[in-house]
Amino acid sequence: MKETSRSARRRGRRPRPRSAVPVALVAAGALVCLVVAFRPGGHPADAGRPAASAAGGSRETSDPGRATAAGSTSPTAGRSPDPTVSPSVSARPSGTSARPSASTAPRAAATAASLAGRIRPGAVYRGVATTYDAGNGDGSCSYGPSDDVLTAAMNHTDYETSTACGAYVLVRAAGGATVTVRITNECPTGCAPGQLDLSAQAFARLAKLSAGRIPITWKLLSPGAPGTVALRYKTGSSRYWCALQVIGHRNPVARLELRSDGGWRRLPRTAYNYFLAEDGGGCGGTVRITDIYGERLTVEGIALRPDAVQPTRLQFARH
């Protein structure tokens, strides 16, 4: 009723000028803005900003490659590798190995096939096992006397001018018994391809010695912990003639080179398992050894000391 009477009283007043109406509307709008601005919870000035994060934390993307320490990011983390940079293979200490990636495995297999000669990684060979008296452990490979009684003499064909020397092979009998032997000797020409002449101790792991001759299969191994590689100059070696031997290698040796004035010089291999430099070029210098997988070990500081086993800190990788 009050509101009705007030309106009635206003109708009896003198009309205001038209120009006063817009001014009144503007004033009313300003009043509304002030009311909204100071109303609890009203923040029109923040309408275009993101909501504040919870205290004590931060919000990041779900890209795991960018996260480093808690609550921080790295400017380089999560980036794609530079396509112009190729990975490199560094020398590995003795007893370590690296598994080849899918892209390098075919290349490694091809390298092994080209360097291995007759005894190739992954191949299974069939033949017979016979036995002989290994004596003091010495043989055609010229390693000298040894306490290692689990040895074998490789047939002449697979011996391949001492290429088989030092190789570790797993021998399996028809009944399933196995023995791992190291090649230290050559079986005479009477031994057929695939045949192994085992030490009596090794043969006894497969069958009774009275059997004399049994069918077998065998394959190349890359054993776990054979120690480190050593080098030995043959008796009579000098700066004018030398012969050099590799001892204690995990994988069969494919090449031996000496560094001379003209670069790396590859030495021929003898049937008694020495690499020969008849003119002395490079004797007493840096030596580079390559196994059948293509890995190279470079050895420096080996003195030209005949008939002395000189150890290194190097070993080929396990395969």
PDB file of C-alpha atoms in Angstrom:
ATOM      1  CA  MET A   1       0.000   0.000   0.000  1.00  0.00           C
ATOM      2  CA  LYS A   2       2.843   2.357   0.700  1.00  0.00           C
ATOM      3  CA  GLU A   3       4.364   1.623  -2.712  1.00  0.00           C
ATOM      4  CA  THR A   4       0.943   2.335  -4.399  1.00  0.00           C
ATOM      5  CA  SER A   5       0.404   5.619  -2.615  1.00  0.00           C
ATOM      6  CA  ARG A   6       3.899   6.792  -3.346  1.00  0.00           C
ATOM      7  CA  SER A   7       3.341   6.133  -7.041  1.00  0.00           C
ATOM      8  CA  ALA A   8       0.108   8.056  -6.885  1.00  0.00           C
ATOM      9  CA  ARG A   9       1.813  10.981  -5.286  1.00  0.00           C
ATOM     10  CA  ARG A  10       4.507  10.929  -8.006  1.00  0.00           C
ATOM     11  CA  ARG A  11       1.807  11.186 -10.667  1.00  0.00           C
ATOM     12  CA  GLY A  12       0.791  14.551  -9.216  1.00  0.00           C
ATOM     13  CA  ARG A  13       4.348  16.008  -9.443  1.00  0.00           C
ATOM     14  CA  ARG A  14       5.690  18.041 -12.315  1.00  0.00           C
ATOM     15  CA  PRO A  15       7.301  15.889 -15.024  1.00  0.00           C
ATOM     16  CA  ARG A  16      11.093  15.845 -15.076  1.00  0.00           C
ATOM     17  CA  PRO A  17      12.960  16.906 -18.183  1.00  0.00           C
ATOM     18  CA  ARG A  18      13.724  14.077 -20.698  1.00  0.00           C
ATOM     19  CA  SER A  19      17.435  14.644 -20.367  1.00  0.00           C
ATOM     20  CA  ALA A  20      17.388  13.519 -16.723  1.00  0.00           C
ATOM     21  CA  VAL A  21      16.200   9.946 -17.543  1.00  0.00           C
ATOM     22  CA  PRO A  22      19.518   8.645 -19.081  1.00  0.00           C
ATOM     23  CA  VAL A  23      21.440  10.157 -16.208  1.00  0.00           C
ATOM     24  CA  ALA A  24      19.281   8.265 -13.739  1.00  0.00           C
ATOM     25  CA  LEU A  25      19.751   4.993 -15.636  1.00  0.00           C
ATOM     26  CA  VAL A  26      23.529   5.399 -15.665  1.00  0.00           C
ATOM     27  CA  ALA A  27      23.576   6.093 -11.957  1.00  0.00           C
ATOM     28  CA  ALA A  28      21.434   3.035 -11.261  1.00  0.00           C
ATOM     29  CA  GLY A  29      23.770   0.831 -13.349  1.00  0.00           C
ATOM     30  CA  ALA A  30      26.798   2.064 -11.455  1.00  0.00           C
ATOM     31  CA  LEU A  31      25.099   1.254  -8.177  1.00  0.00           C
ATOM     32  CA  VAL A  32      24.388  -2.317  -9.336  1.00  0.00           C
ATOM     33  CA  CYS A  33      28.070  -2.796 -10.302  1.00  0.00           C
ATOM     34  CA  LEU A  34      29.174  -1.630  -6.875  1.00  0.00           C
ATOM     35  CA  VAL A  35      26.793  -4.038  -5.164  1.00  0.00           C
ATOM     36  CA  VAL A  36      28.047  -6.988  -7.242  1.00  0.00           C
ATOM     37  CA  ALA A  37      31.670  -6.022  -6.737  1.00  0.00           C
ATOM     38  CA  PHE A  38      31.410  -5.985  -2.959  1.00  0.00           C
ATOM     39  CA  ARG A  39      29.054  -8.986  -2.620  1.00  0.00           C
ATOM     40  CA  PRO A  40      30.752 -11.990  -0.840  1.00  0.00           C
ATOM     41  CA  GLY A  41      32.021 -14.436  -3.446  1.00  0.00           C
ATOM     42  CA  GLY A  42      31.682 -12.021  -6.301  1.00  0.00           C
ATOM     43  CA  HIS A  43      34.938 -11.682  -8.355  1.00  0.00           C
ATOM     44  CA  PRO A  44      34.124 -10.422 -11.781  1.00  0.00           C
ATOM     45  CA  ALA A  45      37.680  -9.212 -12.285  1.00  0.00           C
ATOM     46  CA  ASP A  46      38.900 -12.900 -12.249  1.00  0.00           C
ATOM     47  CA  ALA A  47      36.387 -14.187 -14.757  1.00  0.00           C
ATOM     48  CA  GLY A  48      38.951 -14.704 -17.534  1.00  0.00           C
ATOM     49  CA  ARG A  49      41.733 -16.333 -15.382  1.00  0.00           C
ATOM     50  CA  PRO A  50      42.218 -20.034 -14.700  1.00  0.00           C
ATOM     51  CA  ALA A  51      41.298 -21.436 -11.331  1.00  0.00           C
ATOM     52  CA  ALA A  52      44.029 -21.400  -8.691  1.00  0.00           C
ATOM     53  CA  SER A  53      45.871 -24.695  -7.990  1.00  0.00           C
ATOM     54  CA  ALA A  54      45.561 -26.510  -4.711  1.00  0.00           C
ATOM     55  CA  ALA A  55      48.069 -25.433  -2.124  1.00  0.00           C
ATOM     56  CA  GLY A  56      51.316 -27.433  -1.917  1.00  0.00           C
ATOM     57  CA  GLY A  57      51.146 -28.934  -5.396  1.00  0.00           C
ATOM     58  CA  SER A  58      51.306 -28.203  -9.071  1.00  0.00           C
ATOM     59  CA  ARG A  59      49.536 -29.346 -12.120  1.00  0.00           C
ATOM     60  CA  GLU A  60      51.509 -30.802 -15.034  1.00  0.00           C
ATOM     61  CA  THR A  61      50.871 -32.697 -18.207  1.00  0.00           C
ATOM     62  CA  SER A  62      50.863 -36.486 -18.171  1.00  0.00           C
ATOM     63  CA  ASP A  63      53.955 -36.689 -20.365  1.00  0.00           C
ATOM     64  CA  PRO A  64      56.284 -38.911 -18.285  1.00  0.00           C
ATOM     65  CA  GLY A  65      59.266 -37.872 -20.347  1.00  0.00           C
ATOM     66  CA  ARG A  66      59.104 -34.320 -19.016  1.00  0.00           C
ATOM     67  CA  ALA A  67      58.939 -35.083 -15.320  1.00  0.00           C
ATOM     68  CA  THR A  68      62.200 -34.990 -13.396  1.00  0.00           C
ATOM     69  CA  ALA A  69      62.377 -34.186  -9.687  1.00  0.00           C
ATOM     70  CA  ALA A  70      59.097 -33.724  -7.827  1.00  0.00           C
ATOM     71  CA  GLY A  71      57.455 -30.434  -8.730  1.00  0.00           C
ATOM     72  CA  SER A  72      60.035 -29.565 -11.430  1.00  0.00           C
ATOM     73  CA  THR A  73      60.569 -30.055 -15.123  1.00  0.00           C
ATOM     74  CA  SER A  74      63.619 -30.167 -17.332  1.00  0.00           C
ATOM     75  CA  PRO A  75      63.867 -28.054 -20.487  1.00  0.00           C
ATOM     76  CA  THR A  76      65.414 -30.992 -22.334  1.00  0.00           C
ATOM     77  CA  ALA A  77      63.461 -33.906 -20.882  1.00  0.00           C
ATOM     78  CA  GLY A  78      60.883 -35.428 -23.164  1.00  0.00           C
ATOM     79  CA  ARG A  79      62.528 -34.246 -26.374  1.00  0.00           C
ATOM     80  CA  SER A  80      63.000 -36.624 -29.248  1.00  0.00           C
ATOM     81  CA  PRO A  81      66.591 -37.807 -29.829  1.00  0.00           C
ATOM     82  CA  ASP A  82      68.585 -35.870 -32.375  1.00  0.00           C
ATOM     83  CA  PRO A  83      68.307 -37.949 -35.570  1.00  0.00           C
ATOM     84  CA  THR A  84      71.795 -36.845 -36.635  1.00  0.00           C
ATOM     85  CA  VAL A  85      73.477 -38.419 -33.596  1.00  0.00           C
ATOM     86  CA  SER A  86      74.393 -42.093 -33.896  1.00  0.00           C
ATOM     87  CA  PRO A  87      74.952 -44.277 -30.823  1.00  0.00           C
ATOM     88  CA  SER A  88      78.513 -45.438 -30.261  1.00  0.00           C
ATOM     89  CA  VAL A  89      79.887 -48.596 -28.681  1.00  0.00           C
ATOM     90  CA  SER A  90      82.480 -48.062 -25.990  1.00  0.00           C
ATOM     91  CA  ALA A  91      84.970 -50.526 -24.607  1.00  0.00           C
ATOM     92  CA  ARG A  92      83.546 -52.734 -21.858  1.00  0.00           C
ATOM     93  CA  PRO A  93      85.350 -54.022 -18.795  1.00  0.00           C
ATOM     94  CA  SER A  94      85.923 -57.721 -18.441  1.00  0.00           C
ATOM     95  CA  GLY A  95      82.871 -59.749 -17.511  1.00  0.00           C
ATOM     96  CA  THR A  96      80.263 -57.404 -19.009  1.00  0.00           C
ATOM     97  CA  SER A  97      78.195 -57.821 -22.082  1.00  0.00           C
ATOM     98  CA  ALA A  98      75.675 -56.004 -24.164  1.00  0.00           C
ATOM     99  CA  ARG A  99      72.637 -57.439 -25.829  1.00  0.00           C
ATOM    100  CA  PRO A 100      72.431 -56.339 -29.489  1.00  0.00           C
ATOM    101  CA  SER A 101      69.350 -54.402 -30.504  1.00  0.00           C
ATOM    102  CA  ALA A 102      67.002 -55.634 -33.217  1.00  0.00           C
ATOM    103  CA  SER A 103      68.648 -53.314 -35.742  1.00  0.00           C
ATOM    104  CA  THR A 104      72.222 -54.421 -34.962  1.00  0.00           C
ATOM    105  CA  ALA A 105      71.576 -58.152 -34.563  1.00  0.00           C
ATOM    106  CA  PRO A 106      71.508 -58.968 -38.318  1.00  0.00           C
ATOM    107  CA  ARG A 107      74.714 -56.999 -38.848  1.00  0.00           C
ATOM    108  CA  ALA A 108      76.433 -58.806 -35.970  1.00  0.00           C
ATOM    109  CA  ALA A 109      75.310 -62.181 -37.338  1.00  0.00           C
ATOM    110  CA  ALA A 110      76.672 -61.332 -40.781  1.00  0.00           C
ATOM    111  CA  THR A 111      79.993 -60.217 -39.287  1.00  0.00           C
ATOM    112  CA  ALA A 112      80.299 -63.399 -37.243  1.00  0.00           C
ATOM    113  CA  ALA A 113      79.545 -65.521 -40.302  1.00  0.00           C
ATOM    114  CA  SER A 114      82.254 -63.790 -42.347  1.00  0.00           C
ATOM    115  CA  LEU A 115      84.964 -63.949 -39.655  1.00  0.00           C
ATOM    116  CA  ALA A 116      84.230 -67.263 -37.980  1.00  0.00           C
ATOM    117  CA  GLY A 117      85.444 -69.647 -40.643  1.00  0.00           C
ATOM    118  CA  ARG A 118      84.183 -73.222 -40.260  1.00  0.00           C
ATOM    119  CA  ILE A 119      82.984 -72.949 -36.650  1.00  0.00           C
ATOM    120  CA  ARG A 120      80.111 -70.478 -36.607  1.00  0.00           C
ATOM    121  CA  PRO A 121      77.970 -69.184 -33.735  1.00  0.00           C
ATOM    122  CA  GLY A 122      74.560 -70.815 -33.536  1.00  0.00           C
ATOM    123  CA  ALA A 123      75.469 -73.759 -35.763  1.00  0.00           C
ATOM    124  CA  VAL A 124      75.155 -77.319 -34.425  1.00  0.00           C
ATOM    125  CA  TYR A 125      77.747 -79.812 -35.620  1.00  0.00           C
ATOM    126  CA  ARG A 126      77.406 -83.585 -35.708  1.00  0.00           C
ATOM    127  CA  GLY A 127      80.197 -86.093 -35.369  1.00  0.00           C
ATOM    128  CA  VAL A 128      81.724 -88.595 -33.014  1.00  0.00           C
ATOM    129  CA  ALA A 129      83.699 -88.263 -29.813  1.00  0.00           C
ATOM    130  CA  THR A 130      86.807 -90.299 -29.168  1.00  0.00           C
ATOM    131  CA  THR A 131      89.288 -90.030 -26.321  1.00  0.00           C
ATOM    132  CA  TYR A 132      93.012 -89.453 -25.869  1.00  0.00           C
ATOM    133  CA  ASP A 133      95.480 -88.937 -23.051  1.00  0.00           C
ATOM    134  CA  ALA A 134      95.810 -85.148 -22.667  1.00  0.00           C
ATOM    135  CA  GLY A 135      99.037 -85.531 -20.671  1.00  0.00           C
ATOM    136  CA  ASN A 136     100.060 -82.213 -19.126  1.00  0.00           C
ATOM    137  CA  GLY A 137      97.411 -80.272 -21.051  1.00  0.00           C
ATOM    138  CA  ASP A 138      99.681 -78.916 -23.772  1.00  0.00           C
ATOM    139  CA  GLY A 139      98.942 -79.427 -27.471  1.00  0.00           C
ATOM    140  CA  SER A 140      99.079 -78.008 -30.989  1.00  0.00           C
ATOM    141  CA  CYS A 141      97.663 -74.661 -29.817  1.00  0.00           C
ATOM    142  CA  SER A 142     100.908 -74.080 -27.864  1.00  0.00           C
ATOM    143  CA  TYR A 143      99.254 -72.886 -24.680  1.00  0.00           C
ATOM    144  CA  GLY A 144     101.666 -74.917 -22.589  1.00  0.00           C
ATOM    145  CA  PRO A 145     101.004 -77.187 -19.598  1.00  0.00           C
ATOM    146  CA  SER A 146      97.674 -76.656 -17.860  1.00  0.00           C
ATOM    147  CA  ASP A 147      95.641 -77.970 -14.957  1.00  0.00           C
ATOM    148  CA  ASP A 148      92.494 -77.666 -17.063  1.00  0.00           C
ATOM    149  CA  VAL A 149      91.570 -81.253 -17.858  1.00  0.00           C
ATOM    150  CA  LEU A 150      88.303 -80.544 -19.703  1.00  0.00           C
ATOM    151  CA  THR A 151      89.884 -80.075 -23.107  1.00  0.00           C
ATOM    152  CA  ALA A 152      89.581 -81.419 -26.640  1.00  0.00           C
ATOM    153  CA  ALA A 153      91.497 -81.802 -29.883  1.00  0.00           C
ATOM    154  CA  MET A 154      89.616 -80.503 -32.929  1.00  0.00           C
ATOM    155  CA  ASN A 155      89.647 -82.509 -36.139  1.00  0.00           C
ATOM    156  CA  HIS A 156      92.087 -81.233 -38.758  1.00  0.00           C
ATOM    157  CA  THR A 157      89.424 -79.775 -41.045  1.00  0.00           C
ATOM    158  CA  ASP A 158      87.609 -77.756 -38.373  1.00  0.00           C
ATOM    159  CA  TYR A 159      90.899 -76.873 -36.677  1.00  0.00           C
ATOM    160  CA  GLU A 160      91.476 -74.686 -39.742  1.00  0.00           C
ATOM    161  CA  THR A 161      95.096 -73.626 -39.185  1.00  0.00           C
ATOM    162  CA  SER A 162      94.538 -73.063 -35.441  1.00  0.00           C
ATOM    163  CA  THR A 163      91.425 -70.882 -35.887  1.00  0.00           C
ATOM    164  CA  ALA A 164      89.626 -73.229 -33.456  1.00  0.00           C
ATOM    165  CA  CYS A 165      92.270 -72.768 -30.741  1.00  0.00           C
ATOM    166  CA  GLY A 166      90.837 -71.448 -27.500  1.00  0.00           C
ATOM    167  CA  ALA A 167      87.222 -71.962 -28.555  1.00  0.00           C
ATOM    168  CA  TYR A 168      84.778 -73.238 -25.943  1.00  0.00           C
ATOM    169  CA  VAL A 169      82.309 -75.827 -27.211  1.00  0.00           C
ATOM    170  CA  LEU A 170      79.374 -77.578 -25.604  1.00  0.00           C
ATOM    171  CA  VAL A 171      79.369 -81.291 -26.386  1.00  0.00           C
ATOM    172  CA  ARG A 172      76.177 -83.336 -26.073  1.00  0.00           C
ATOM    173  CA  ALA A 173      75.896 -87.130 -26.147  1.00  0.00           C
ATOM    174  CA  ALA A 174      72.915 -89.012 -27.558  1.00  0.00           C
ATOM    175  CA  GLY A 175      71.631 -89.724 -24.037  1.00  0.00           C
ATOM    176  CA  GLY A 176      71.571 -86.008 -23.132  1.00  0.00           C
ATOM    177  CA  ALA A 177      74.756 -85.751 -21.054  1.00  0.00           C
ATOM    178  CA  THR A 178      76.831 -82.631 -21.760  1.00  0.00           C
ATOM    179  CA  VAL A 179      80.309 -81.278 -21.098  1.00  0.00           C
ATOM    180  CA  THR A 180      81.972 -77.956 -21.967  1.00  0.00           C
ATOM    181  CA  VAL A 181      85.535 -78.224 -23.281  1.00  0.00           C
ATOM    182  CA  ARG A 182      88.185 -75.837 -24.557  1.00  0.00           C
ATOM    183  CA  ILE A 183      90.021 -76.585 -27.785  1.00  0.00           C
ATOM    184  CA  THR A 184      93.754 -76.858 -27.074  1.00  0.00           C
ATOM    185  CA  ASN A 185      94.920 -79.425 -29.606  1.00  0.00           C
ATOM    186  CA  GLU A 186      94.532 -80.760 -33.129  1.00  0.00           C
ATOM    187  CA  CYS A 187      93.319 -84.244 -33.921  1.00  0.00           C
ATOM    188  CA  PRO A 188      95.384 -85.814 -36.758  1.00  0.00           C
ATOM    189  CA  THR A 189      94.070 -86.173 -40.301  1.00  0.00           C
ATOM    190  CA  GLY A 190      92.467 -89.481 -39.379  1.00  0.00           C
ATOM    191  CA  CYS A 191      89.740 -87.561 -37.536  1.00  0.00           C
ATOM    192  CA  ALA A 192      86.749 -86.776 -39.728  1.00  0.00           C
ATOM    193  CA  PRO A 193      85.052 -83.341 -39.925  1.00  0.00           C
ATOM    194  CA  GLY A 194      82.837 -82.895 -36.871  1.00  0.00           C
ATOM    195  CA  GLN A 195      84.886 -85.266 -34.744  1.00  0.00           C
ATOM    196  CA  LEU A 196      86.261 -84.269 -31.346  1.00  0.00           C
ATOM    197  CA  ASP A 197      89.012 -86.103 -29.527  1.00  0.00           C
ATOM    198  CA  LEU A 198      88.204 -85.509 -25.873  1.00  0.00           C
ATOM    199  CA  SER A 199      90.449 -85.738 -22.861  1.00  0.00           C
ATOM    200  CA  ALA A 200      89.673 -88.797 -20.792  1.00  0.00           C
ATOM    201  CA  GLN A 201      88.172 -86.590 -18.076  1.00  0.00           C
ATOM    202  CA  ALA A 202      85.833 -84.881 -20.535  1.00  0.00           C
ATOM    203  CA  PHE A 203      84.807 -88.127 -22.254  1.00  0.00           C
ATOM    204  CA  ALA A 204      83.929 -89.632 -18.875  1.00  0.00           C
ATOM    205  CA  ARG A 205      81.283 -86.910 -18.414  1.00  0.00           C
ATOM    206  CA  LEU A 206      79.439 -88.321 -21.441  1.00  0.00           C
ATOM    207  CA  ALA A 207      79.967 -92.072 -21.314  1.00  0.00           C
ATOM    208  CA  LYS A 208      82.157 -94.815 -19.912  1.00  0.00           C
ATOM    209  CA  LEU A 209      85.692 -94.754 -21.243  1.00  0.00           C
ATOM    210  CA  SER A 210      85.218 -98.331 -22.411  1.00  0.00           C
ATOM    211  CA  ALA A 211      82.721 -97.045 -25.010  1.00  0.00           C
ATOM    212  CA  GLY A 212      85.660 -95.588 -26.911  1.00  0.00           C
ATOM    213  CA  ARG A 213      83.559 -93.860 -29.582  1.00  0.00           C
ATOM    214  CA  ILE A 214      80.123 -92.269 -29.279  1.00  0.00           C
ATOM    215  CA  PRO A 215      77.904 -90.065 -31.501  1.00  0.00           C
ATOM    216  CA  ILE A 216      77.738 -86.407 -30.408  1.00  0.00           C
ATOM    217  CA  THR A 217      76.589 -82.952 -31.386  1.00  0.00           C
ATOM    218  CA  TRP A 218      78.486 -79.815 -30.422  1.00  0.00           C
ATOM    219  CA  LYS A 219      78.245 -76.041 -30.760  1.00  0.00           C
ATOM    220  CA  LEU A 220      80.286 -72.945 -30.004  1.00  0.00           C
ATOM    221  CA  LEU A 221      79.880 -71.179 -26.653  1.00  0.00           C
ATOM    222  CA  SER A 222      80.689 -67.694 -25.362  1.00  0.00           C
ATOM    223  CA  PRO A 223      81.279 -68.487 -21.671  1.00  0.00           C
ATOM    224  CA  GLY A 224      80.509 -66.335 -18.690  1.00  0.00           C
ATOM    225  CA  ALA A 225      83.735 -65.584 -16.813  1.00  0.00           C
ATOM    226  CA  PRO A 226      86.973 -66.793 -18.422  1.00  0.00           C
ATOM    227  CA  GLY A 227      89.114 -63.986 -16.976  1.00  0.00           C
ATOM    228  CA  THR A 228      90.961 -61.521 -19.192  1.00  0.00           C
ATOM    229  CA  VAL A 229      92.964 -61.712 -22.402  1.00  0.00           C
ATOM    230  CA  ALA A 230      96.740 -62.155 -22.268  1.00  0.00           C
ATOM    231  CA  LEU A 231      99.441 -61.913 -24.938  1.00  0.00           C
ATOM    232  CA  ARG A 232     102.712 -63.792 -25.320  1.00  0.00           C
ATOM    233  CA  TYR A 233     105.644 -63.271 -27.676  1.00  0.00           C
ATOM    234  CA  LYS A 234     107.263 -66.479 -28.846  1.00  0.00           C
ATOM    235  CA  THR A 235     110.767 -67.422 -27.831  1.00  0.00           C
ATOM    236  CA  GLY A 236     113.254 -65.678 -30.156  1.00  0.00           C
ATOM    237  CA  SER A 237     111.019 -62.676 -30.868  1.00  0.00           C
ATOM    238  CA  SER A 238     112.708 -59.318 -31.399  1.00  0.00           C
ATOM    239  CA  ARG A 239     112.216 -56.069 -33.304  1.00  0.00           C
ATOM    240  CA  TYR A 240     113.346 -57.899 -36.427  1.00  0.00           C
ATOM    241  CA  TRP A 241     111.145 -61.004 -36.154  1.00  0.00           C
ATOM    242  CA  CYS A 242     108.334 -61.877 -33.828  1.00  0.00           C
ATOM    243  CA  ALA A 243     105.427 -64.231 -33.313  1.00  0.00           C
ATOM    244  CA  LEU A 244     102.560 -63.273 -31.037  1.00  0.00           C
ATOM    245  CA  GLN A 245      99.896 -65.413 -29.358  1.00  0.00           C
ATOM    246  CA  VAL A 246      96.543 -64.568 -27.744  1.00  0.00           C
ATOM    247  CA  ILE A 247      95.590 -66.460 -24.566  1.00  0.00           C
ATOM    248  CA  GLY A 248      92.451 -66.514 -22.422  1.00  0.00           C
ATOM    249  CA  HIS A 249      90.025 -65.102 -24.981  1.00  0.00           C
ATOM    250  CA  ARG A 250      86.303 -65.719 -24.468  1.00  0.00           C
ATOM    251  CA  ASN A 251      85.508 -65.949 -28.194  1.00  0.00           C
ATOM    252  CA  PRO A 252      87.636 -67.370 -31.013  1.00  0.00           C
ATOM    253  CA  VAL A 253      90.159 -64.900 -32.406  1.00  0.00           C
ATOM    254  CA  ALA A 254      89.741 -64.013 -36.067  1.00  0.00           C
ATOM    255  CA  ARG A 255      92.556 -61.488 -36.604  1.00  0.00           C
ATOM    256  CA  LEU A 256      95.615 -59.978 -34.988  1.00  0.00           C
ATOM    257  CA  GLU A 257      97.149 -56.725 -36.240  1.00  0.00           C
ATOM    258  CA  LEU A 258     100.185 -54.666 -35.321  1.00  0.00           C
ATOM    259  CA  ARG A 259     100.378 -50.917 -35.699  1.00  0.00           C
ATOM    260  CA  SER A 260     103.273 -49.852 -37.895  1.00  0.00           C
ATOM    261  CA  ASP A 261     104.223 -46.758 -39.882  1.00  0.00           C
ATOM    262  CA  GLY A 262     101.768 -47.632 -42.629  1.00  0.00           C
ATOM    263  CA  GLY A 263      98.822 -48.201 -40.277  1.00  0.00           C
ATOM    264  CA  TRP A 264      97.408 -51.519 -39.100  1.00  0.00           C
ATOM    265  CA  ARG A 265      99.135 -54.613 -40.415  1.00  0.00           C
ATOM    266  CA  ARG A 266      97.291 -57.942 -40.324  1.00  0.00           C
ATOM    267  CA  LEU A 267      99.526 -60.916 -39.460  1.00  0.00           C
ATOM    268  CA  PRO A 268      99.162 -64.413 -40.911  1.00  0.00           C
ATOM    269  CA  ARG A 269      98.311 -67.222 -38.520  1.00  0.00           C
ATOM    270  CA  THR A 270     100.398 -70.346 -38.086  1.00  0.00           C
ATOM    271  CA  ALA A 271      99.218 -73.892 -37.364  1.00  0.00           C
ATOM    272  CA  TYR A 272     100.868 -73.660 -33.919  1.00  0.00           C
ATOM    273  CA  ASN A 273      98.579 -70.730 -32.994  1.00  0.00           C
ATOM    274  CA  TYR A 274     100.953 -67.768 -33.282  1.00  0.00           C
ATOM    275  CA  PHE A 275     100.587 -64.723 -35.522  1.00  0.00           C
ATOM    276  CA  LEU A 276     103.793 -64.115 -37.404  1.00  0.00           C
ATOM    277  CA  ALA A 277     105.647 -60.900 -38.391  1.00  0.00           C
ATOM    278  CA  GLU A 278     108.672 -62.230 -40.271  1.00  0.00           C
ATOM    279  CA  ASP A 279     110.218 -58.804 -40.940  1.00  0.00           C
ATOM    280  CA  GLY A 280     109.577 -57.455 -37.444  1.00  0.00           C
ATOM    281  CA  GLY A 281     107.328 -54.612 -38.575  1.00  0.00           C
ATOM    282  CA  GLY A 282     105.276 -53.469 -35.593  1.00  0.00           C
ATOM    283  CA  CYS A 283     106.808 -55.946 -33.153  1.00  0.00           C
ATOM    284  CA  GLY A 284     106.766 -54.486 -29.649  1.00  0.00           C
ATOM    285  CA  GLY A 285     104.101 -51.921 -30.573  1.00  0.00           C
ATOM    286  CA  THR A 286     100.345 -51.593 -30.242  1.00  0.00           C
ATOM    287  CA  VAL A 287      98.326 -54.750 -30.866  1.00  0.00           C
ATOM    288  CA  ARG A 288      94.747 -55.018 -32.110  1.00  0.00           C
ATOM    289  CA  ILE A 289      92.794 -58.271 -31.715  1.00  0.00           C
ATOM    290  CA  THR A 290      89.456 -59.018 -33.406  1.00  0.00           C
ATOM    291  CA  ASP A 291      87.117 -61.834 -32.433  1.00  0.00           C
ATOM    292  CA  ILE A 292      84.711 -63.635 -34.765  1.00  0.00           C
ATOM    293  CA  TYR A 293      81.915 -61.213 -33.809  1.00  0.00           C
ATOM    294  CA  GLY A 294      83.925 -58.259 -35.085  1.00  0.00           C
ATOM    295  CA  GLU A 295      84.756 -56.761 -31.683  1.00  0.00           C
ATOM    296  CA  ARG A 296      88.235 -55.240 -31.497  1.00  0.00           C
ATOM    297  CA  LEU A 297      90.494 -54.972 -28.479  1.00  0.00           C
ATOM    298  CA  THR A 298      93.426 -52.548 -28.750  1.00  0.00           C
ATOM    299  CA  VAL A 299      96.294 -53.305 -26.397  1.00  0.00           C
ATOM    300  CA  GLU A 300      99.140 -50.895 -25.684  1.00  0.00           C
ATOM    301  CA  GLY A 301     102.145 -51.244 -23.427  1.00  0.00           C
ATOM    302  CA  ILE A 302     102.933 -54.899 -24.103  1.00  0.00           C
ATOM    303  CA  ALA A 303     106.695 -55.285 -23.829  1.00  0.00           C
ATOM    304  CA  LEU A 304     108.601 -57.338 -26.365  1.00  0.00           C
ATOM    305  CA  ARG A 305     109.478 -59.980 -23.786  1.00  0.00           C
ATOM    306  CA  PRO A 306     109.741 -63.472 -25.295  1.00  0.00           C
ATOM    307  CA  ASP A 307     107.948 -66.379 -23.636  1.00  0.00           C
ATOM    308  CA  ALA A 308     106.271 -64.194 -20.998  1.00  0.00           C
ATOM    309  CA  VAL A 309     102.498 -64.219 -20.521  1.00  0.00           C
ATOM    310  CA  GLN A 310     101.461 -60.573 -20.224  1.00  0.00           C
ATOM    311  CA  PRO A 311      97.885 -60.049 -19.012  1.00  0.00           C
ATOM    312  CA  THR A 312      95.630 -57.212 -20.100  1.00  0.00           C
ATOM    313  CA  ARG A 313      92.522 -55.729 -18.510  1.00  0.00           C
ATOM    314  CA  LEU A 314      90.413 -56.513 -21.542  1.00  0.00           C
ATOM    315  CA  GLN A 315      88.016 -59.237 -22.579  1.00  0.00           C
ATOM    316  CA  PHE A 316      85.605 -59.768 -25.465  1.00  0.00           C
ATOM    317  CA  ALA A 317      81.892 -59.396 -24.842  1.00  0.00           C
ATOM    318  CA  ARG A 318      79.716 -62.417 -24.166  1.00  0.00           C
ATOM    319  CA  HIS A 319      77.344 -63.564 -26.889  1.00  0.00           C
TER     320      HIS A 319
END
